[in-house]
Coordinates of C-alpha atoms in Angstrom, one line a residue:
X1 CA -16.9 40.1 20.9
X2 CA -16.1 41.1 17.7
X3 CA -16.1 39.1 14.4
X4 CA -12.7 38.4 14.1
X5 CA -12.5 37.5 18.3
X6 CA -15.8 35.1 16.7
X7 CA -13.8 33.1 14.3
X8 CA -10.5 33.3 16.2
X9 CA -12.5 31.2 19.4
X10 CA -14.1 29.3 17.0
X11 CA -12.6 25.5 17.2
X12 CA -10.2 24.6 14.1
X13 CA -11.0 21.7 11.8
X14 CA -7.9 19.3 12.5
X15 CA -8.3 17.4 9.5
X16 CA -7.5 21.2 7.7
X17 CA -4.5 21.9 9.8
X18 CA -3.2 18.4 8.9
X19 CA -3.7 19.6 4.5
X20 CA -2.1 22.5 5.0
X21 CA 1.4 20.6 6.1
X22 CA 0.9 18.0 3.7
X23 CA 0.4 20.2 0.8
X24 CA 4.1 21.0 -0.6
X25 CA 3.9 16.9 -0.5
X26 CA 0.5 17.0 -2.7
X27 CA 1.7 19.5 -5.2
X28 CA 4.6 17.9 -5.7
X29 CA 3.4 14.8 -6.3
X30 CA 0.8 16.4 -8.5
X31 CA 3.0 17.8 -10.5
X32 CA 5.3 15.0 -11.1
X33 CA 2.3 12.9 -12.2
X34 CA 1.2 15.7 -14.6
X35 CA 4.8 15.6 -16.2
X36 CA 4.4 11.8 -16.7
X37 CA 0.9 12.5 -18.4
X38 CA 2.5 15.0 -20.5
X39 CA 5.1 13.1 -21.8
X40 CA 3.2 9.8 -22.0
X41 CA 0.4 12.2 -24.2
X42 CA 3.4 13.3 -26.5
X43 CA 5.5 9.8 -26.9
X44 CA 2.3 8.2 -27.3
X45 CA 0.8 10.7 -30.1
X46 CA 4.5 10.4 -31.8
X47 CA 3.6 6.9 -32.3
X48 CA -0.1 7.2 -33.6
X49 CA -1.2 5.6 -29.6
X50 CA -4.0 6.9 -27.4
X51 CA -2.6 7.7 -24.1
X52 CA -5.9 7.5 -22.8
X53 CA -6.5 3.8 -23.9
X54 CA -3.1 3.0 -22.4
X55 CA -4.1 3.9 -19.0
X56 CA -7.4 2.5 -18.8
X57 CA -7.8 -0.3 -21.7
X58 CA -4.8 -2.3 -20.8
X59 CA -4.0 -5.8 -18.8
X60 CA -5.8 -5.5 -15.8
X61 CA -7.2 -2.3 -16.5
X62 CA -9.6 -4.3 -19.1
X63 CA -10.3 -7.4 -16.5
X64 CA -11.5 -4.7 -14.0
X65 CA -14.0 -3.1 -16.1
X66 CA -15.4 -6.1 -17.4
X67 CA -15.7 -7.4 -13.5
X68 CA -17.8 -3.6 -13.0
X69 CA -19.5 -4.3 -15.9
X70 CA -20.1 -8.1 -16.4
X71 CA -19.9 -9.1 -13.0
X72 CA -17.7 -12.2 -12.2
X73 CA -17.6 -15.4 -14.1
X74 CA -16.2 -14.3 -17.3
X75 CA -12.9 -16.5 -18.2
X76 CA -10.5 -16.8 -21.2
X77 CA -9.1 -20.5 -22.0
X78 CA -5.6 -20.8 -23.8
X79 CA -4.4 -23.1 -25.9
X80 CA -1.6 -24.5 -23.6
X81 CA -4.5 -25.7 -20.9
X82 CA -4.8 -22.3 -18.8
X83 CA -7.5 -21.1 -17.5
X84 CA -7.4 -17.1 -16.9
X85 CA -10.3 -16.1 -14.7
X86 CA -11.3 -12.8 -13.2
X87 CA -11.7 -14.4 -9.8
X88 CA -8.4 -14.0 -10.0
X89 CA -8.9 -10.1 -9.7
X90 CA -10.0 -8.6 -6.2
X91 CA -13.6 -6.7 -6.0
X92 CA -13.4 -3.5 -4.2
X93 CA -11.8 -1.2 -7.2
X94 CA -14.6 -2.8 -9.8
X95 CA -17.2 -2.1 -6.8
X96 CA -15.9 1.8 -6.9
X97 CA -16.4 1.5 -10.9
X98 CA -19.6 0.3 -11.2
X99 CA -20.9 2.7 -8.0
X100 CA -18.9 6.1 -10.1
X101 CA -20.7 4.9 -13.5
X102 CA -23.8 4.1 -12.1
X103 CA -23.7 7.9 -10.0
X104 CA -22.1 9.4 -13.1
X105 CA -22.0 9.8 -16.6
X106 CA -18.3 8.5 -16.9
X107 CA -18.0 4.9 -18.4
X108 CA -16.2 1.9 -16.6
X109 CA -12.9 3.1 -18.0
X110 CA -13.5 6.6 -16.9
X111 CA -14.3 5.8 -13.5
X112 CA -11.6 3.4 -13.2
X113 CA -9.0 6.2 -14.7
X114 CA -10.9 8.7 -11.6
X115 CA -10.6 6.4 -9.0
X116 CA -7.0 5.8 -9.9
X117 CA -5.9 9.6 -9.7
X118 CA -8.2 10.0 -6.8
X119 CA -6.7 7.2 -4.9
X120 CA -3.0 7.7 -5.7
X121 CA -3.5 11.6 -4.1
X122 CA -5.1 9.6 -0.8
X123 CA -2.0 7.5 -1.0
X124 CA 0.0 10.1 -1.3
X125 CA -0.9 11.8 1.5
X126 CA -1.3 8.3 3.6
X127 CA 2.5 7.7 2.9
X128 CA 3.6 11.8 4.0
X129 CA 1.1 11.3 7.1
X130 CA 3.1 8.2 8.1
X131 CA 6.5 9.3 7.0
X132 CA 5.9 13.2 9.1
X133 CA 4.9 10.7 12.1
X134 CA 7.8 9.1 12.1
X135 CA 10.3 11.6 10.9
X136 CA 9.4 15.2 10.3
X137 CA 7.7 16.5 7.6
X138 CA 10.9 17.3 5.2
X139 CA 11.1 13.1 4.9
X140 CA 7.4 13.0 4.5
X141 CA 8.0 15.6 1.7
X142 CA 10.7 13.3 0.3
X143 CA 9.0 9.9 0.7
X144 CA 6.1 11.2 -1.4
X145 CA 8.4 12.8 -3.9
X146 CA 10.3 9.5 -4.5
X147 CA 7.2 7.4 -4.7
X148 CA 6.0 9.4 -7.7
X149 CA 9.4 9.3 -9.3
X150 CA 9.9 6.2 -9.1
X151 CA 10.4 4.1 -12.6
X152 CA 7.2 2.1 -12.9
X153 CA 4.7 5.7 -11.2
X154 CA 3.3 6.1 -14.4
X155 CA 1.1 2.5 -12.9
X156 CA 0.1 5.4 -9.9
X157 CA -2.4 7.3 -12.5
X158 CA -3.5 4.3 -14.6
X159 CA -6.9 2.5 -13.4
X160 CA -5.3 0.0 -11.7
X161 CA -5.7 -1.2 -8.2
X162 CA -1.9 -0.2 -6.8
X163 CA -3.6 3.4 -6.2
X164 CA -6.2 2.3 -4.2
X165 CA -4.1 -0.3 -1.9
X166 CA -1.6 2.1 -1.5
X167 CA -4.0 4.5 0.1
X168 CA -5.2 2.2 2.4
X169 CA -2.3 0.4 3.2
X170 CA -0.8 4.0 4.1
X171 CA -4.0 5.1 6.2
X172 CA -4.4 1.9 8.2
X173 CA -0.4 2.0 9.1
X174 CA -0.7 5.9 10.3
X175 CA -4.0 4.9 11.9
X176 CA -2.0 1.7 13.8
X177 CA 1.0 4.3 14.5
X178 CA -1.2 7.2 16.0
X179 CA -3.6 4.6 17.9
X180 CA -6.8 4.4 15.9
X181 CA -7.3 0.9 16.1
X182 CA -10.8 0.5 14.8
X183 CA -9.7 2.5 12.1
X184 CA -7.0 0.7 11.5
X185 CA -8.9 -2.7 11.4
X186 CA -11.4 -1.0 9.0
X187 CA -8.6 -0.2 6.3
X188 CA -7.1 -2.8 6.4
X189 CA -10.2 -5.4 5.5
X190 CA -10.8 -2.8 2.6
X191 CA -7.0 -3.4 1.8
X192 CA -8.1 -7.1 1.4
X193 CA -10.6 -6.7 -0.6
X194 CA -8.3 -4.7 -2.9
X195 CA -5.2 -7.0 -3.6
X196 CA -4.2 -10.9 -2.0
X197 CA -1.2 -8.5 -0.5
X198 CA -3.9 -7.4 1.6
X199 CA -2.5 -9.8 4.1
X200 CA 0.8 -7.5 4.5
X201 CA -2.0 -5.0 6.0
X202 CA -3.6 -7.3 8.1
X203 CA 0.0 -8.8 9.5
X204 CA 1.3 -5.2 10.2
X205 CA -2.2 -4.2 12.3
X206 CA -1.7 -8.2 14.3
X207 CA 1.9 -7.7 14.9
X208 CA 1.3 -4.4 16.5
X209 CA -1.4 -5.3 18.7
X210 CA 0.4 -8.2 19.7
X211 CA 3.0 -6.5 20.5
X212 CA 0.7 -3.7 22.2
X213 CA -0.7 -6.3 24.3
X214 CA 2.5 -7.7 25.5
X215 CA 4.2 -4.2 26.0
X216 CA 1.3 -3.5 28.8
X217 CA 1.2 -6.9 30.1
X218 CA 5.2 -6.3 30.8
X219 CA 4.6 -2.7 32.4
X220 CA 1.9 -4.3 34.5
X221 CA 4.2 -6.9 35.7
X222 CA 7.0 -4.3 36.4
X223 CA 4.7 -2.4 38.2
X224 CA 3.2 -5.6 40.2
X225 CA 7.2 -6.3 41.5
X226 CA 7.5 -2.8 42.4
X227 CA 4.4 -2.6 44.5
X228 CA 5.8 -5.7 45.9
X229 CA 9.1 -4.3 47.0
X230 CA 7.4 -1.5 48.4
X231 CA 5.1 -4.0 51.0
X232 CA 3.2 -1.2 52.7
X233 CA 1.1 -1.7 55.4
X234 CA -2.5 -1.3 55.9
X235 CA -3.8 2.0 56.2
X236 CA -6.4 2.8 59.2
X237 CA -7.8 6.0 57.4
X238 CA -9.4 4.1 54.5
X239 CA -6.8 5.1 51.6
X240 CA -6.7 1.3 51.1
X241 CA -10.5 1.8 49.9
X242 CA -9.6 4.9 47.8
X243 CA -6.5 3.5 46.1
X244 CA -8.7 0.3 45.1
X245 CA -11.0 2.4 44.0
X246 CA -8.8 4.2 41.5
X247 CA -6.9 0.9 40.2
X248 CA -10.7 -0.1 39.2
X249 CA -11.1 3.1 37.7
X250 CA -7.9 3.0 35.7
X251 CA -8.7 -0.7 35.1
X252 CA -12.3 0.6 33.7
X253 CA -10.8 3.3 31.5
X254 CA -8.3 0.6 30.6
X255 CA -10.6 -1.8 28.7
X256 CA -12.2 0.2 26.3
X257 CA -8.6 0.4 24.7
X258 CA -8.3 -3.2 24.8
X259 CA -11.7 -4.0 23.2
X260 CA -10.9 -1.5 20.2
X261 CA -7.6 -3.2 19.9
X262 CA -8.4 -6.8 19.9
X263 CA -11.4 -5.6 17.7
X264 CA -9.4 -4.3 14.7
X265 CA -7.7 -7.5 14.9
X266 CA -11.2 -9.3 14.2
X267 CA -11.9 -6.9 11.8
X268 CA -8.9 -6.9 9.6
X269 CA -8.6 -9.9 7.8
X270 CA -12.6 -10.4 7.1
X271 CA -12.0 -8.7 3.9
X272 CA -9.0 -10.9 2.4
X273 CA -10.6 -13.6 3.9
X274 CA -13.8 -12.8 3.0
X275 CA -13.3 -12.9 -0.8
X276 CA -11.8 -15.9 -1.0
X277 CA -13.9 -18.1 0.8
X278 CA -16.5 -16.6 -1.5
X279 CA -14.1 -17.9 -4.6
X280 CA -13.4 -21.3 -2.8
X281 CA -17.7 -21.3 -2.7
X282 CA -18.3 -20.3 -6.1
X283 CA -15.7 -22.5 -7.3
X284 CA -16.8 -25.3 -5.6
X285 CA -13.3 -26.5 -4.4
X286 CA -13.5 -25.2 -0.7
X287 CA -11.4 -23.0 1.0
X288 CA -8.0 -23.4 -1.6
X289 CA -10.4 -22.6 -4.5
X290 CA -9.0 -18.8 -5.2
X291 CA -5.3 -21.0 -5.0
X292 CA -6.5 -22.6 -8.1
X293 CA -7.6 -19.9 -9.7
X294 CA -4.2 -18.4 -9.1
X295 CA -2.8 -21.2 -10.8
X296 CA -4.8 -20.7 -13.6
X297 CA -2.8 -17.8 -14.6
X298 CA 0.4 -19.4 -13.0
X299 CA 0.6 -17.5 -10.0
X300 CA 1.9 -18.8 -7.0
X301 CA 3.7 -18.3 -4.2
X302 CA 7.0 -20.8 -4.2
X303 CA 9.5 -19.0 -2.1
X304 CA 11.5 -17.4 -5.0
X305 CA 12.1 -20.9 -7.0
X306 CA 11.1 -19.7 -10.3
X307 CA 12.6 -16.1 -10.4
X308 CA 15.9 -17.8 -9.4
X309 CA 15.7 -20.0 -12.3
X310 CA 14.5 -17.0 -14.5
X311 CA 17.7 -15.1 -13.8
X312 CA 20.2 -18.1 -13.8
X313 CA 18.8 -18.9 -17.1
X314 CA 19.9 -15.2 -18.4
X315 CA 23.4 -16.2 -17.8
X316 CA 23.4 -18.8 -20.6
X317 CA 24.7 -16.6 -23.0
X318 CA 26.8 -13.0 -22.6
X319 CA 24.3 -10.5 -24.3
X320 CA 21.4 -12.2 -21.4
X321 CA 23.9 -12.2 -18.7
X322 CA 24.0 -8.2 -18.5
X323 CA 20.5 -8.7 -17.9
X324 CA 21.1 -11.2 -15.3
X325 CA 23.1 -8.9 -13.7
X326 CA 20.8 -5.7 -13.9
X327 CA 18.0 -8.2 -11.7
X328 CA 20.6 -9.1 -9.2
X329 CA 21.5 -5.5 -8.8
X330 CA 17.6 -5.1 -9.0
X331 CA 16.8 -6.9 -6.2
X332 CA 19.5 -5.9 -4.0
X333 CA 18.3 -2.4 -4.5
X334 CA 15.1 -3.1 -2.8
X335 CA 16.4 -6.2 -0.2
X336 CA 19.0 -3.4 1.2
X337 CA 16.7 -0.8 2.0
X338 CA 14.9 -2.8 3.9
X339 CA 17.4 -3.9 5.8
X340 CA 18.4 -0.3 6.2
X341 CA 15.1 -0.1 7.5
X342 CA 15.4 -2.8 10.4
X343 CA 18.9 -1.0 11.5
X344 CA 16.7 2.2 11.6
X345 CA 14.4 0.6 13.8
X346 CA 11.4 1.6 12.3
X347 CA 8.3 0.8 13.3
X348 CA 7.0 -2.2 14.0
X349 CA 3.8 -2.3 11.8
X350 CA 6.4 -0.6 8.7
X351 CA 8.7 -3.4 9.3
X352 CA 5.8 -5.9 9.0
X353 CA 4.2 -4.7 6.0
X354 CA 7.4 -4.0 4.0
X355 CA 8.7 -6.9 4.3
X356 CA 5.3 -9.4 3.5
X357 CA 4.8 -6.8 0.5
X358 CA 8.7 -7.0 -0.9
X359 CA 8.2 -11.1 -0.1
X360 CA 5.4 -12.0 -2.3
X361 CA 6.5 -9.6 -4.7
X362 CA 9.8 -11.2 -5.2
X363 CA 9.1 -14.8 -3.8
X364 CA 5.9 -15.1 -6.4
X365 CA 6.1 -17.5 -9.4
X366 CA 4.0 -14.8 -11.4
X367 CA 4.8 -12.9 -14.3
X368 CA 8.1 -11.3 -13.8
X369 CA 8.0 -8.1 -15.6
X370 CA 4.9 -7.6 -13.1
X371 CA 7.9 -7.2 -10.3
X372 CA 8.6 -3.6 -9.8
X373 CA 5.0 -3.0 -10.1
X374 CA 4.1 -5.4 -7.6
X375 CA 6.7 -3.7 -4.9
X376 CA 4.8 -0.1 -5.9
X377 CA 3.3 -0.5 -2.3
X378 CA 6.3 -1.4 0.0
X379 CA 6.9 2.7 0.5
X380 CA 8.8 2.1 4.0
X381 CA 11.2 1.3 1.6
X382 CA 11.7 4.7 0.5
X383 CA 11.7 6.4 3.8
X384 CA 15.9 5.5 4.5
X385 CA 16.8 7.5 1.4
X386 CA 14.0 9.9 2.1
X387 CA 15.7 11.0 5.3
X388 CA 19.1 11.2 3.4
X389 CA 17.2 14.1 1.1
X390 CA 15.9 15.6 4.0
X391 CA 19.3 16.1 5.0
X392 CA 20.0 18.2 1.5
X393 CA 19.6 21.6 1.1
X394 CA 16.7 22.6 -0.6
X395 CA 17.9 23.8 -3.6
X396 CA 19.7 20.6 -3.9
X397 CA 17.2 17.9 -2.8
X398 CA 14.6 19.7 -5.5
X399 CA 17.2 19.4 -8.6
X400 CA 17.6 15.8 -7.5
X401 CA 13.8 15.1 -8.0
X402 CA 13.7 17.0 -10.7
X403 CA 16.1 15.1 -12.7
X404 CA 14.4 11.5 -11.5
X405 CA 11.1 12.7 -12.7
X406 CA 12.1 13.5 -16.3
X407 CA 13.6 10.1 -16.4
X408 CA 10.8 8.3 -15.2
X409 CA 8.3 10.5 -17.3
X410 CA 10.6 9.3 -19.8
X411 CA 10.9 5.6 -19.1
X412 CA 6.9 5.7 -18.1
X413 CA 6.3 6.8 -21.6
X414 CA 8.4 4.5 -23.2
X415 CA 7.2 1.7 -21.0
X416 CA 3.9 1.9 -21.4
X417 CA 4.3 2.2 -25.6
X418 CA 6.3 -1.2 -24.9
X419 CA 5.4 -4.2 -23.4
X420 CA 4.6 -2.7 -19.9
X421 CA 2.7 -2.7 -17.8
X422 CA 1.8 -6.1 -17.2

């Protein structure tokens, strides 16, 4: 054989195959991110800031790098009575910190700012890998494109922890949509060690084995009736023997899949679950512990109560009630997609995760400028209006994103120089 028969029978690396049709997705992305960072580095110079200090010495930038660094146990006390404790402040992105600085010569900041830009490529790739699975690879294109344009991305390249869920939110939902359940299990319990919204991960990898399990115990019945119907008779050859025979051996090559499925429903809450019985423990106050450390920074979960007062109380005076109106509009912008989504029909486990993700996002008593970065990881959302691009021409889909970006560079910039991102 000669060397180029060689390589040609050689056996291709899948994993290779699958870069290769993701990458127009990956560049893009890339470069949309490198034109936020651009204009962040200018707006922020303009105004004598480091851009650099924005994006990892900020909010919960800071409270991550002093869990790497300090370990947990450090708390502030404000003069109103709350408590604001970095229990409050999930362990696996200060566990990547500390293991980066402690490999590396990069500080805590520096590895949190790496692990950021590392992790929003994997979730950028996670979200084309599920959106190409779904619906072709121009809407996984698309999907990714409008998750880096969208208003609040700039939070995608800071060390922050929305990176990092993102990506494995995305990889256990293509892993639950392709059949990987162990995989998908395994994600998922990293998911909850990442964010509390971990539980959207874990409910999306539950409903879909649940409904695995009663999709085969339907066929099985179907099957039962029609073998039924059919009443043969007994054989005098001994087929009987062999078809028993190969009902056990499809039985046999049967349960392996069950085990792996009912498995990575074991496996994917330990991590959420995990953490804060460890708070409840450390705290003293049982299993609700990590509830009151919550509430020490007012965080809660009280079915949209307080953000309906928020915005009713804008409409007490005209200049507030524009404002009122922008969060109405606001949050129809992301409840309609969704629902968009369910006439679509996607996917179970999309459904599922989208729609925990959008409801503690919205339904939370936490701070509500937090919002739209809180709903960074509901990307299912995207996918209806990424399928409407797919539909443009080319030319035309690619000065649409190209216009977005340069307003959210813009707004990014701006943002972060303001008061966001809290």
């Amino acid at each position: 054989m000669t060397d180029l028969a060689t390589r040609t029978a050689l056996p291709r690396d899948p994993r290779a195959g699958a870069l290769r049709r993701a990458a127009p997705a990956l560049l893009g992305y890339a470069a949309v991110r490198a034109l936020g960072l651009a204009v962040l580095a200018v707006w922020s110079a303009a105004r004598g800031k480091s851009a650099y200090t924005l994006l990892t010495a900020r909010w919960d930038a800071l409270w991550y790098t002093r869990v790497a660094d300090l370990g947990y146990g450090y708390e502030v006390r404000l003069p109103n009575g709350d408590v604001h404790s970095n229990l409050a402040f999930f362990p696996l992105l200060p566990w990547l910190e500390r293991l980066l600085h402690a490999a590396t010569p990069l500080s805590y900041a520096d590895a949190g700012f790496t692990v950021g830009l590392l992790a929003s490529l994997a979730a950028a790739w996670g979200i084309f890998a599920v959106a190409d699975h779904v619906y072709g690879r121009r809407a996984g294109i698309g999907a990714v494109l409008l998750w880096a344009v969208l208003p609040v991305g700039i939070v995608q390249s800071m060390a922050y922890s929305e990176s990092l869920f993102t990506a494995l939110a995305a990889w256990s939902l293509y892993a639950v949509l392709t059949g990987r359940w162990l995989t998908a299990g395994t994600l998922a319990a990293l998911a909850g060690l990442t964010r509390p919204v971990g539980l959207a991960v874990v409910a999306a990898v539950w409903a879909a084995g649940v409904a695995s399990f009663g999709r085969e115990r339907s066929t099985e019945e179907a099957g039962a009736a029609r073998a039924g119907e059919r009443a043969p008779t007994l054989p005098t050859d001994g087929s009987a023997g062999r078809a028993t025979t190969s009902e056990s051996a499809s039985d046999a090559s049967h349960a392996p899949g069950v085990a792996r499925r009912a498995a990575a429903m074991l496996v994917a809450p330990l991590g959420a679950a995990g953490y804060v019985l460890w708070v409840g423990h450390r705290t003293g106050k049982g299993p609700l512990g990590y509830l009151d450390v919550q509430a020490g920074w007012r965080n809660g979960f009280d079915g949209g109560a307080a953000f309906a007062r928020f915005v009713a109380d804008k409409f007490t005076s005209f200049p507030s009630a524009l404002a009122g109106v922008g969060l109405i509009v606001g949050v129809a912008l992301v409840v309609w997609p969704y629902v968009v989504c369910v006439r679509q029909r996607q996917p179970l486990p999309l459904l599922v995760y989208a729609g925990v993700v959008t409801a503690l996002a919205l339904c939370a008593s936490s701070y509500f400028g937090s919002k739209p970065r809180l709903l960074l990881p509901a990307f299912p959302l995207l996918l209806p209006l990424a399928l409407a691009l797919a539909r443009l021409r080319a030319s035309r889909s690619a000065l649409v994103v190209g216009g977005v970006a340069v307003a959210s560079a813009v707004y990014g910039a701006f943002w972060l120089n303001g008061s966001g991102p809290p």
